[in-house]
Structures are given as C-alpha cells and as structure tokens.
Amino acid sequence: MSNRGLYVLGASGVACIGIITWVALDQRAQEERRQRTVRIRLKNIEQQQKHNMAQFEKQKQQYEEQVRIGE
C-alpha cells in the first residue's frame, strides 16, 4: 500500500472517530435538555398544584362563611 493510501485510510479513521464522538456528545446533550425540560415541567406542575390548593382553601372558607351566615 502506498503512503497516499495509508494517509487516506488514516484520515478516514480519524473522520470516523470524530463523527462517532460528535454523535455521542450530541446524544448526551439531548438527554440533558430532556432532563432539564422534565424538571421545569415538574416544577410548573407543583406550582400549579399549590395555586389550585390555595384557590380551593379560599373557596372552602367562603363556602363555610356563607353556611355560617345562613344558619
């Protein structure tokens, strides 16, 4: 095999390793983005639940007050 063939083979190997590394890093970055998105969604759900419970308690107190007034 000539020197040129070895250079081409070596360059192909380096390119292949580079592509594999890039794909692996991209997959890792995608997984990190997914995890971050899930954490944000969970936090939003928790905040919404707190808001809903506060609204429920407020409405419950208003109802109880109306029942007391009606007695």
PDB file of N, CA and C in Angstrom, residues 42-56:
ATOM      1  N   LEU A  42     -42.082  19.577  35.841  1.00  0.00           N
ATOM      2  CA  LEU A  42     -42.469  19.141  37.185  1.00  0.00           C
ATOM      3  C   LEU A  42     -42.606  20.333  38.126  1.00  0.00           C
ATOM      4  N   LYS A  43     -41.680  21.272  38.024  1.00  0.00           N
ATOM      5  CA  LYS A  43     -41.748  22.465  38.870  1.00  0.00           C
ATOM      6  C   LYS A  43     -43.014  23.256  38.565  1.00  0.00           C
ATOM      7  N   ASN A  44     -43.347  23.386  37.278  1.00  0.00           N
ATOM      8  CA  ASN A  44     -44.569  24.099  36.897  1.00  0.00           C
ATOM      9  C   ASN A  44     -45.809  23.387  37.421  1.00  0.00           C
ATOM     10  N   ILE A  45     -45.816  22.063  37.362  1.00  0.00           N
ATOM     11  CA  ILE A  45     -46.952  21.289  37.875  1.00  0.00           C
ATOM     12  C   ILE A  45     -47.094  21.497  39.378  1.00  0.00           C
ATOM     13  N   GLU A  46     -45.976  21.467  40.096  1.00  0.00           N
ATOM     14  CA  GLU A  46     -46.016  21.676  41.546  1.00  0.00           C
ATOM     15  C   GLU A  46     -46.555  23.070  41.877  1.00  0.00           C
ATOM     16  N   GLN A  47     -46.110  24.076  41.146  1.00  0.00           N
ATOM     17  CA  GLN A  47     -46.602  25.434  41.385  1.00  0.00           C
ATOM     18  C   GLN A  47     -48.095  25.528  41.097  1.00  0.00           C
ATOM     19  N   GLN A  48     -48.544  24.871  40.027  1.00  0.00           N
ATOM     20  CA  GLN A  48     -49.965  24.887  39.691  1.00  0.00           C
ATOM     21  C   GLN A  48     -50.781  24.190  40.774  1.00  0.00           C
ATOM     22  N   GLN A  49     -50.253  23.082  41.308  1.00  0.00           N
ATOM     23  CA  GLN A  49     -50.951  22.375  42.386  1.00  0.00           C
ATOM     24  C   GLN A  49     -51.070  23.259  43.622  1.00  0.00           C
ATOM     25  N   LYS A  50     -50.002  23.958  43.968  1.00  0.00           N
ATOM     26  CA  LYS A  50     -50.051  24.862  45.121  1.00  0.00           C
ATOM     27  C   LYS A  50     -51.092  25.955  44.895  1.00  0.00           C
ATOM     28  N   HIS A  51     -51.100  26.505  43.698  1.00  0.00           N
ATOM     29  CA  HIS A  51     -52.079  27.545  43.363  1.00  0.00           C
ATOM     30  C   HIS A  51     -53.494  26.988  43.466  1.00  0.00           C
ATOM     31  N   ASN A  52     -53.708  25.788  42.910  1.00  0.00           N
ATOM     32  CA  ASN A  52     -55.038  25.179  42.952  1.00  0.00           C
ATOM     33  C   ASN A  52     -55.483  24.911  44.387  1.00  0.00           C
ATOM     34  N   MET A  53     -54.569  24.443  45.227  1.00  0.00           N
ATOM     35  CA  MET A  53     -54.918  24.177  46.627  1.00  0.00           C
ATOM     36  C   MET A  53     -55.244  25.480  47.353  1.00  0.00           C
ATOM     37  N   ALA A  54     -54.506  26.533  47.059  1.00  0.00           N
ATOM     38  CA  ALA A  54     -54.790  27.829  47.683  1.00  0.00           C
ATOM     39  C   ALA A  54     -56.171  28.319  47.258  1.00  0.00           C
ATOM     40  N   GLN A  55     -56.493  28.172  45.987  1.00  0.00           N
ATOM     41  CA  GLN A  55     -57.815  28.564  45.497  1.00  0.00           C
ATOM     42  C   GLN A  55     -58.906  27.717  46.155  1.00  0.00           C
ATOM     43  N   PHE A  56     -58.656  26.428  46.286  1.00  0.00           N
ATOM     44  CA  PHE A  56     -59.621  25.531  46.918  1.00  0.00           C
ATOM     45  C   PHE A  56     -59.872  25.945  48.362  1.00  0.00           C
TER      46      PHE A  56
END
